[in-house]
């Protein structure tokens, strides 16, 4: 049976559900006592990259152990008996929001497989753009998938390889996958980290008292007390075992194109991604925004938390006070976000509250890191007006988001992206603001200390430009199929 692409492409979701959906975080450590406890700490630091589920796999010298849970890292792995439940000196972990595959426990990672050559646990941040094509081919050849997650295809490819050595089998699998990914894998002898050929998703190498650590972001190294050694390079495979760290380049050389959205929204501000402080980049975005899109205002207010560094930069550049005019309640869990419209409104108010002492009678300029559907902005603007603001101006610290992502960042389809369907003036009317402004793409690159090279952009900025850095095989196939179905339907209608 051929599986419908639509069925497997995206988790079923309420189209109006504004629950934050982040991507994933990965962590790995080799040859350290209580490896699972350290991994749990690392995952806790990466919680912002995925809040739906988490898991740890470890090896105790004889056996692998895995635990996978829905929910937060602290709830799943906070107990004092963790290192007894998950013993051993080597461990990897994963925290996720499902960007591909439904939100079922069977999709939670690390995934584990018992192969001919021994066990392998795999954790994956990112999204494969040729997963559906690979899956169909693998199923046709007899593979039985246990999950709907694209990461499982990698395990099947390793399992089916005819090469003798594990690293050769892994390499052969990697050469068949496409997309954006940071992988950590654990065998009984090795910890392996891989970054996709363009370095779209981040991965760093750290050192904890002479032992190696891999993590999606440096903030995880900081929490476990490890020092930053270097970024895993684009297209690099690092292999960590008792002999030390070795580096392999299994792909043809290409220019790096890391994801610019890590700086806009995803990464934690205290992380250093591809050598750049996320906090400093965000502040520079705000500074540039103040130059590009000034306004006569009394106060600059961030939409917390992600708008804070850019709002600070804006306020400093404009010479206007920065104030916390919106207070975020950090104790709102996912369970509060209820499905009906009224309850959802309540959910937003439970999370963000207006600070009247700052807002009443003022000309307020709100700064958010990005505007996706605009749902959040409509509610925040209304809330700020109801708190007595005289004028409300809105600035987005990212350029207009016009194109969806296929590399592991959750973005709605084009028809739901506000800026893809409306002019800036229309957006101002829809959101009910006195003025609206977006950072320019040149401004975003300026914030990264770069000038965009139009022939070979240094980052992947497809959200704003529609210039995807790889082919999108699954999407092409799905669109081809839709066309085919439409042609068949029109034939029926004609008949
Ligand atoms: P929206 O209501 O869809 O316009 O959401 C905009 C808000 O969501 C912004 O404040 C961002 O901080 C945040 N955001 C941006 N990108 C994402 C994403 N991929 N997943 C979840 N939240 C996001």
mmCIF file of C-alpha atoms in Angstrom, residues 164-458:
data_model
loop_
_atom_site.group_PDB
_atom_site.id
_atom_site.type_symbol
_atom_site.label_atom_id
_atom_site.label_comp_id
_atom_site.label_asym_id
_atom_site.label_seq_id
_atom_site.Cartn_x
_atom_site.Cartn_y
_atom_site.Cartn_z
ATOM 1 C CA UNK A 164 31.123 -4.183 7.232
ATOM 2 C CA UNK A 165 32.179 -1.420 9.625
ATOM 3 C CA UNK A 166 29.689 0.645 11.604
ATOM 4 C CA UNK A 167 31.135 3.994 10.530
ATOM 5 C CA UNK A 168 30.967 2.963 6.876
ATOM 6 C CA UNK A 169 27.366 1.874 7.305
ATOM 7 C CA UNK A 170 26.494 5.146 9.030
ATOM 8 C CA UNK A 171 28.278 7.119 6.305
ATOM 9 C CA UNK A 172 26.401 5.246 3.587
ATOM 10 C CA UNK A 173 23.111 6.092 5.319
ATOM 11 C CA UNK A 174 24.073 9.756 5.653
ATOM 12 C CA UNK A 175 24.864 9.965 1.961
ATOM 13 C CA UNK A 176 21.253 9.041 1.178
ATOM 14 C CA UNK A 177 19.479 11.542 3.402
ATOM 15 C CA UNK A 178 18.732 15.170 2.541
ATOM 16 C CA UNK A 179 17.677 18.137 4.659
ATOM 17 C CA UNK A 180 18.794 19.846 7.829
ATOM 18 C CA UNK A 181 19.993 17.782 10.754
ATOM 19 C CA UNK A 182 22.204 17.499 13.787
ATOM 20 C CA UNK A 183 22.508 13.878 14.884
ATOM 21 C CA UNK A 184 23.995 12.210 17.918
ATOM 22 C CA UNK A 185 24.319 8.441 17.928
ATOM 23 C CA UNK A 186 25.580 6.020 20.572
ATOM 24 C CA UNK A 187 26.893 2.512 20.003
ATOM 25 C CA UNK A 188 28.546 0.246 22.533
ATOM 26 C CA UNK A 189 31.910 1.755 21.604
ATOM 27 C CA UNK A 190 31.326 5.193 20.165
ATOM 28 C CA UNK A 191 29.519 8.499 20.425
ATOM 29 C CA UNK A 192 29.009 10.052 16.984
ATOM 30 C CA UNK A 193 27.858 13.561 16.096
ATOM 31 C CA UNK A 194 26.938 14.684 12.582
ATOM 32 C CA UNK A 195 25.927 18.035 11.137
ATOM 33 C CA UNK A 196 24.225 18.257 7.731
ATOM 34 C CA UNK A 197 26.330 19.297 4.705
ATOM 35 C CA UNK A 198 25.202 22.951 4.957
ATOM 36 C CA UNK A 199 25.282 23.131 8.766
ATOM 37 C CA UNK A 200 21.633 24.213 8.837
ATOM 38 C CA UNK A 201 21.060 22.872 12.350
ATOM 39 C CA UNK A 202 23.649 23.665 15.054
ATOM 40 C CA UNK A 203 25.846 21.232 16.998
ATOM 41 C CA UNK A 204 28.776 21.985 19.304
ATOM 42 C CA UNK A 205 31.593 19.986 20.836
ATOM 43 C CA UNK A 206 32.489 20.570 24.483
ATOM 44 C CA UNK A 207 34.921 19.277 27.063
ATOM 45 C CA UNK A 208 34.047 18.152 30.562
ATOM 46 C CA UNK A 209 37.239 17.421 32.509
ATOM 47 C CA UNK A 210 38.903 15.918 29.454
ATOM 48 C CA UNK A 211 35.794 14.033 28.257
ATOM 49 C CA UNK A 212 33.791 14.959 25.183
ATOM 50 C CA UNK A 213 30.277 16.378 25.114
ATOM 51 C CA UNK A 214 28.008 17.123 22.138
ATOM 52 C CA UNK A 215 25.082 19.523 22.362
ATOM 53 C CA UNK A 216 22.762 21.537 20.144
ATOM 54 C CA UNK A 217 23.726 24.766 21.889
ATOM 55 C CA UNK A 218 26.463 26.085 24.140
ATOM 56 C CA UNK A 219 23.940 26.877 26.911
ATOM 57 C CA UNK A 220 23.837 23.112 27.597
ATOM 58 C CA UNK A 221 27.637 23.020 27.964
ATOM 59 C CA UNK A 222 27.439 25.897 30.447
ATOM 60 C CA UNK A 223 24.905 24.133 32.632
ATOM 61 C CA UNK A 224 26.825 20.838 32.860
ATOM 62 C CA UNK A 225 30.094 22.693 33.552
ATOM 63 C CA UNK A 226 31.728 21.826 30.221
ATOM 64 C CA UNK A 227 33.862 24.231 28.194
ATOM 65 C CA UNK A 228 33.166 25.003 24.555
ATOM 66 C CA UNK A 229 35.729 23.406 22.227
ATOM 67 C CA UNK A 230 34.318 24.226 18.775
ATOM 68 C CA UNK A 231 31.303 23.974 16.517
ATOM 69 C CA UNK A 232 30.943 20.669 14.730
ATOM 70 C CA UNK A 233 31.480 21.871 11.160
ATOM 71 C CA UNK A 234 28.948 21.708 8.369
ATOM 72 C CA UNK A 235 29.151 18.294 6.768
ATOM 73 C CA UNK A 236 31.351 16.944 9.558
ATOM 74 C CA UNK A 237 31.061 13.661 11.432
ATOM 75 C CA UNK A 238 32.881 13.575 14.779
ATOM 76 C CA UNK A 239 33.579 10.189 16.286
ATOM 77 C CA UNK A 240 34.325 9.996 19.991
ATOM 78 C CA UNK A 241 35.674 6.778 21.514
ATOM 79 C CA UNK A 242 38.356 5.670 23.940
ATOM 80 C CA UNK A 243 41.053 6.836 21.511
ATOM 81 C CA UNK A 244 39.740 10.420 21.527
ATOM 82 C CA UNK A 245 37.921 12.579 18.952
ATOM 83 C CA UNK A 246 38.257 11.959 15.215
ATOM 84 C CA UNK A 247 36.795 14.038 12.402
ATOM 85 C CA UNK A 248 35.426 12.782 9.067
ATOM 86 C CA UNK A 249 33.940 14.623 6.089
ATOM 87 C CA UNK A 250 31.544 12.171 4.430
ATOM 88 C CA UNK A 251 30.008 14.659 1.959
ATOM 89 C CA UNK A 252 31.286 16.638 -1.030
ATOM 90 C CA UNK A 253 32.530 20.036 0.213
ATOM 91 C CA UNK A 254 29.990 22.875 0.125
ATOM 92 C CA UNK A 255 29.763 26.367 1.600
ATOM 93 C CA UNK A 256 28.094 26.467 4.990
ATOM 94 C CA UNK A 257 24.580 27.928 5.195
ATOM 95 C CA UNK A 258 23.454 27.792 8.821
ATOM 96 C CA UNK A 259 19.861 28.689 9.651
ATOM 97 C CA UNK A 260 19.409 32.391 10.370
ATOM 98 C CA UNK A 261 16.220 31.705 12.348
ATOM 99 C CA UNK A 262 18.303 30.241 15.180
ATOM 100 C CA UNK A 263 19.389 33.839 15.849
ATOM 101 C CA UNK A 264 15.940 35.333 15.323
ATOM 102 C CA UNK A 265 13.981 33.017 17.590
ATOM 103 C CA UNK A 266 15.163 29.507 18.373
ATOM 104 C CA UNK A 267 18.454 29.531 20.158
ATOM 105 C CA UNK A 268 18.682 30.698 23.753
ATOM 106 C CA UNK A 269 20.114 34.225 24.028
ATOM 107 C CA UNK A 270 23.038 33.058 26.183
ATOM 108 C CA UNK A 271 24.162 30.595 23.495
ATOM 109 C CA UNK A 272 26.942 31.232 21.011
ATOM 110 C CA UNK A 273 25.866 29.783 17.659
ATOM 111 C CA UNK A 274 28.408 29.476 14.813
ATOM 112 C CA UNK A 275 30.721 31.760 16.746
ATOM 113 C CA UNK A 276 28.142 34.525 17.370
ATOM 114 C CA UNK A 277 26.437 35.471 20.610
ATOM 115 C CA UNK A 278 22.706 35.146 20.000
ATOM 116 C CA UNK A 279 22.041 37.909 22.535
ATOM 117 C CA UNK A 280 24.365 40.358 20.804
ATOM 118 C CA UNK A 281 22.878 39.589 17.387
ATOM 119 C CA UNK A 282 19.347 40.147 18.721
ATOM 120 C CA UNK A 283 20.324 43.452 20.290
ATOM 121 C CA UNK A 284 21.866 44.569 17.019
ATOM 122 C CA UNK A 285 18.645 43.598 15.233
ATOM 123 C CA UNK A 286 16.828 45.987 17.588
ATOM 124 C CA UNK A 287 19.397 48.753 17.050
ATOM 125 C CA UNK A 288 19.072 48.483 13.310
ATOM 126 C CA UNK A 289 15.280 48.346 13.539
ATOM 127 C CA UNK A 290 15.342 51.655 15.449
ATOM 128 C CA UNK A 291 17.317 53.200 12.572
ATOM 129 C CA UNK A 292 15.165 51.694 9.844
ATOM 130 C CA UNK A 293 11.758 52.168 11.437
ATOM 131 C CA UNK A 294 11.719 54.963 14.054
ATOM 132 C CA UNK A 295 8.599 56.388 15.744
ATOM 133 C CA UNK A 296 7.677 59.189 18.165
ATOM 134 C CA UNK A 297 7.159 57.185 21.335
ATOM 135 C CA UNK A 298 7.455 57.377 25.119
ATOM 136 C CA UNK A 299 8.450 53.831 25.913
ATOM 137 C CA UNK A 300 9.809 50.636 24.288
ATOM 138 C CA UNK A 301 8.179 47.421 25.564
ATOM 139 C CA UNK A 302 9.289 43.902 24.637
ATOM 140 C CA UNK A 303 6.860 41.064 23.972
ATOM 141 C CA UNK A 304 8.385 38.665 26.493
ATOM 142 C CA UNK A 305 10.547 36.693 26.478
ATOM 143 C CA UNK A 306 11.877 36.408 22.963
ATOM 144 C CA UNK A 307 11.474 40.122 22.136
ATOM 145 C CA UNK A 308 13.579 41.330 25.074
ATOM 146 C CA UNK A 309 17.119 41.655 23.606
ATOM 147 C CA UNK A 310 15.868 43.338 20.393
ATOM 148 C CA UNK A 311 13.699 45.750 22.421
ATOM 149 C CA UNK A 312 16.741 46.650 24.534
ATOM 150 C CA UNK A 313 18.750 47.358 21.393
ATOM 151 C CA UNK A 314 15.894 49.444 19.962
ATOM 152 C CA UNK A 315 15.515 51.488 23.162
ATOM 153 C CA UNK A 316 19.258 52.153 23.477
ATOM 154 C CA UNK A 317 19.556 53.242 19.852
ATOM 155 C CA UNK A 318 16.405 55.412 19.993
ATOM 156 C CA UNK A 319 17.278 56.889 23.392
ATOM 157 C CA UNK A 320 13.834 55.979 24.724
ATOM 158 C CA UNK A 321 13.173 54.191 28.062
ATOM 159 C CA UNK A 322 12.913 50.399 27.975
ATOM 160 C CA UNK A 323 10.203 49.130 30.314
ATOM 161 C CA UNK A 324 8.612 45.792 31.127
ATOM 162 C CA UNK A 325 5.095 46.782 30.102
ATOM 163 C CA UNK A 326 4.051 43.142 29.690
ATOM 164 C CA UNK A 327 4.757 40.606 32.395
ATOM 165 C CA UNK A 328 5.051 36.938 31.559
ATOM 166 C CA UNK A 329 3.819 34.265 33.926
ATOM 167 C CA UNK A 330 6.310 31.403 33.721
ATOM 168 C CA UNK A 331 4.086 28.863 35.419
ATOM 169 C CA UNK A 332 1.648 28.335 32.555
ATOM 170 C CA UNK A 333 1.940 24.777 31.300
ATOM 171 C CA UNK A 334 0.608 23.379 28.063
ATOM 172 C CA UNK A 335 -2.440 21.988 29.813
ATOM 173 C CA UNK A 336 -3.849 25.481 30.263
ATOM 174 C CA UNK A 337 -4.089 26.042 26.538
ATOM 175 C CA UNK A 338 -7.588 24.850 25.869
ATOM 176 C CA UNK A 339 -9.170 24.244 22.491
ATOM 177 C CA UNK A 340 -12.159 26.596 22.462
ATOM 178 C CA UNK A 341 -11.713 30.220 21.419
ATOM 179 C CA UNK A 342 -12.755 31.726 24.756
ATOM 180 C CA UNK A 343 -10.503 29.450 26.716
ATOM 181 C CA UNK A 344 -7.650 30.176 24.349
ATOM 182 C CA UNK A 345 -8.057 33.926 24.974
ATOM 183 C CA UNK A 346 -7.905 33.133 28.664
ATOM 184 C CA UNK A 347 -4.756 31.096 27.988
ATOM 185 C CA UNK A 348 -3.023 34.139 26.455
ATOM 186 C CA UNK A 349 -4.085 36.369 29.362
ATOM 187 C CA UNK A 350 -2.841 33.772 31.821
ATOM 188 C CA UNK A 351 0.551 33.872 30.130
ATOM 189 C CA UNK A 352 0.969 37.607 29.437
ATOM 190 C CA UNK A 353 -0.358 40.416 31.631
ATOM 191 C CA UNK A 354 -0.333 44.175 30.970
ATOM 192 C CA UNK A 355 1.593 46.342 33.386
ATOM 193 C CA UNK A 356 -0.665 49.413 33.609
ATOM 194 C CA UNK A 357 1.911 51.440 35.547
ATOM 195 C CA UNK A 358 4.070 51.426 32.401
ATOM 196 C CA UNK A 359 1.428 51.527 29.673
ATOM 197 C CA UNK A 360 -1.359 53.928 30.729
ATOM 198 C CA UNK A 361 -1.367 57.194 28.791
ATOM 199 C CA UNK A 362 1.856 56.335 26.914
ATOM 200 C CA UNK A 363 2.861 56.077 23.274
ATOM 201 C CA UNK A 364 4.082 52.487 23.388
ATOM 202 C CA UNK A 365 6.338 50.730 20.877
ATOM 203 C CA UNK A 366 6.164 46.940 21.158
ATOM 204 C CA UNK A 367 9.063 44.817 19.881
ATOM 205 C CA UNK A 368 8.608 41.133 19.085
ATOM 206 C CA UNK A 369 11.267 38.849 17.654
ATOM 207 C CA UNK A 370 9.041 37.711 14.792
ATOM 208 C CA UNK A 371 5.453 37.619 13.598
ATOM 209 C CA UNK A 372 4.286 34.351 12.133
ATOM 210 C CA UNK A 373 0.490 34.158 11.927
ATOM 211 C CA UNK A 374 -0.069 37.377 13.848
ATOM 212 C CA UNK A 375 -2.423 35.731 16.342
ATOM 213 C CA UNK A 376 -0.218 36.533 19.299
ATOM 214 C CA UNK A 377 0.321 40.118 18.137
ATOM 215 C CA UNK A 378 -3.422 40.832 17.752
ATOM 216 C CA UNK A 379 -4.030 39.773 21.341
ATOM 217 C CA UNK A 380 -1.015 41.575 22.781
ATOM 218 C CA UNK A 381 -1.877 44.819 20.977
ATOM 219 C CA UNK A 382 -5.460 44.655 22.225
ATOM 220 C CA UNK A 383 -4.257 43.988 25.759
ATOM 221 C CA UNK A 384 -1.868 46.953 25.686
ATOM 222 C CA UNK A 385 -4.622 49.284 24.375
ATOM 223 C CA UNK A 386 -7.052 48.070 27.029
ATOM 224 C CA UNK A 387 -4.406 48.882 29.640
ATOM 225 C CA UNK A 388 -4.650 52.527 28.568
ATOM 226 C CA UNK A 389 -1.836 53.010 26.030
ATOM 227 C CA UNK A 390 -2.396 56.189 23.999
ATOM 228 C CA UNK A 391 -0.723 54.778 20.871
ATOM 229 C CA UNK A 392 0.557 51.291 20.056
ATOM 230 C CA UNK A 393 3.332 50.785 17.489
ATOM 231 C CA UNK A 394 4.643 47.336 16.615
ATOM 232 C CA UNK A 395 8.081 46.349 15.321
ATOM 233 C CA UNK A 396 9.219 42.914 14.243
ATOM 234 C CA UNK A 397 12.928 42.236 14.785
ATOM 235 C CA UNK A 398 12.857 39.836 11.832
ATOM 236 C CA UNK A 399 11.977 40.574 8.209
ATOM 237 C CA UNK A 400 8.483 39.520 7.054
ATOM 238 C CA UNK A 401 8.141 35.722 7.259
ATOM 239 C CA UNK A 402 6.780 34.646 3.885
ATOM 240 C CA UNK A 403 7.848 31.038 3.379
ATOM 241 C CA UNK A 404 7.506 27.850 5.403
ATOM 242 C CA UNK A 405 10.448 25.837 6.681
ATOM 243 C CA UNK A 406 11.355 22.249 5.803
ATOM 244 C CA UNK A 407 14.444 21.800 7.969
ATOM 245 C CA UNK A 408 13.055 21.272 11.433
ATOM 246 C CA UNK A 409 11.477 24.581 12.407
ATOM 247 C CA UNK A 410 7.757 24.551 12.835
ATOM 248 C CA UNK A 411 6.096 27.080 10.542
ATOM 249 C CA UNK A 412 2.562 27.023 9.212
ATOM 250 C CA UNK A 413 1.837 26.808 5.489
ATOM 251 C CA UNK A 414 2.100 29.937 3.366
ATOM 252 C CA UNK A 415 -1.612 30.632 3.480
ATOM 253 C CA UNK A 416 -1.353 31.144 7.269
ATOM 254 C CA UNK A 417 1.761 33.322 7.236
ATOM 255 C CA UNK A 418 0.531 36.876 7.790
ATOM 256 C CA UNK A 419 3.245 38.601 5.755
ATOM 257 C CA UNK A 420 2.871 36.204 2.835
ATOM 258 C CA UNK A 421 -0.702 37.341 2.315
ATOM 259 C CA UNK A 422 -0.802 41.044 3.269
ATOM 260 C CA UNK A 423 1.081 44.299 2.718
ATOM 261 C CA UNK A 424 2.636 46.072 5.713
ATOM 262 C CA UNK A 425 -0.234 48.622 5.700
ATOM 263 C CA UNK A 426 -2.811 45.837 5.718
ATOM 264 C CA UNK A 427 -0.930 44.131 8.544
ATOM 265 C CA UNK A 428 -1.032 47.361 10.584
ATOM 266 C CA UNK A 429 -4.828 47.459 10.127
ATOM 267 C CA UNK A 430 -5.298 43.769 10.906
ATOM 268 C CA UNK A 431 -3.210 43.996 14.074
ATOM 269 C CA UNK A 432 -4.789 47.312 15.081
ATOM 270 C CA UNK A 433 -1.544 49.269 15.479
ATOM 271 C CA UNK A 434 -0.736 52.924 14.823
ATOM 272 C CA UNK A 435 2.379 51.934 12.879
ATOM 273 C CA UNK A 436 4.051 48.699 11.861
ATOM 274 C CA UNK A 437 7.652 48.011 10.885
ATOM 275 C CA UNK A 438 9.824 45.025 9.991
ATOM 276 C CA UNK A 439 13.612 44.714 10.004
ATOM 277 C CA UNK A 440 14.987 44.535 6.445
ATOM 278 C CA UNK A 441 16.937 41.515 5.226
ATOM 279 C CA UNK A 442 20.030 43.700 4.838
ATOM 280 C CA UNK A 443 19.444 44.833 8.418
ATOM 281 C CA UNK A 444 19.306 41.245 9.610
ATOM 282 C CA UNK A 445 22.620 40.480 7.903
ATOM 283 C CA UNK A 446 24.083 43.695 9.359
ATOM 284 C CA UNK A 447 23.124 42.392 12.801
ATOM 285 C CA UNK A 448 25.183 39.293 11.960
ATOM 286 C CA UNK A 449 28.136 41.515 10.928
ATOM 287 C CA UNK A 450 27.645 40.379 7.349
ATOM 288 C CA UNK A 451 26.590 41.751 3.987
ATOM 289 C CA UNK A 452 24.275 39.360 2.174
ATOM 290 C CA UNK A 453 25.940 37.830 -0.874
ATOM 291 C CA UNK A 454 23.028 37.511 -3.331
ATOM 292 C CA UNK A 455 24.738 34.718 -5.295
ATOM 293 C CA UNK A 456 25.848 32.652 -2.302
ATOM 294 C CA UNK A 457 24.014 33.837 0.822
ATOM 295 C CA UNK A 458 26.014 33.021 3.945
#
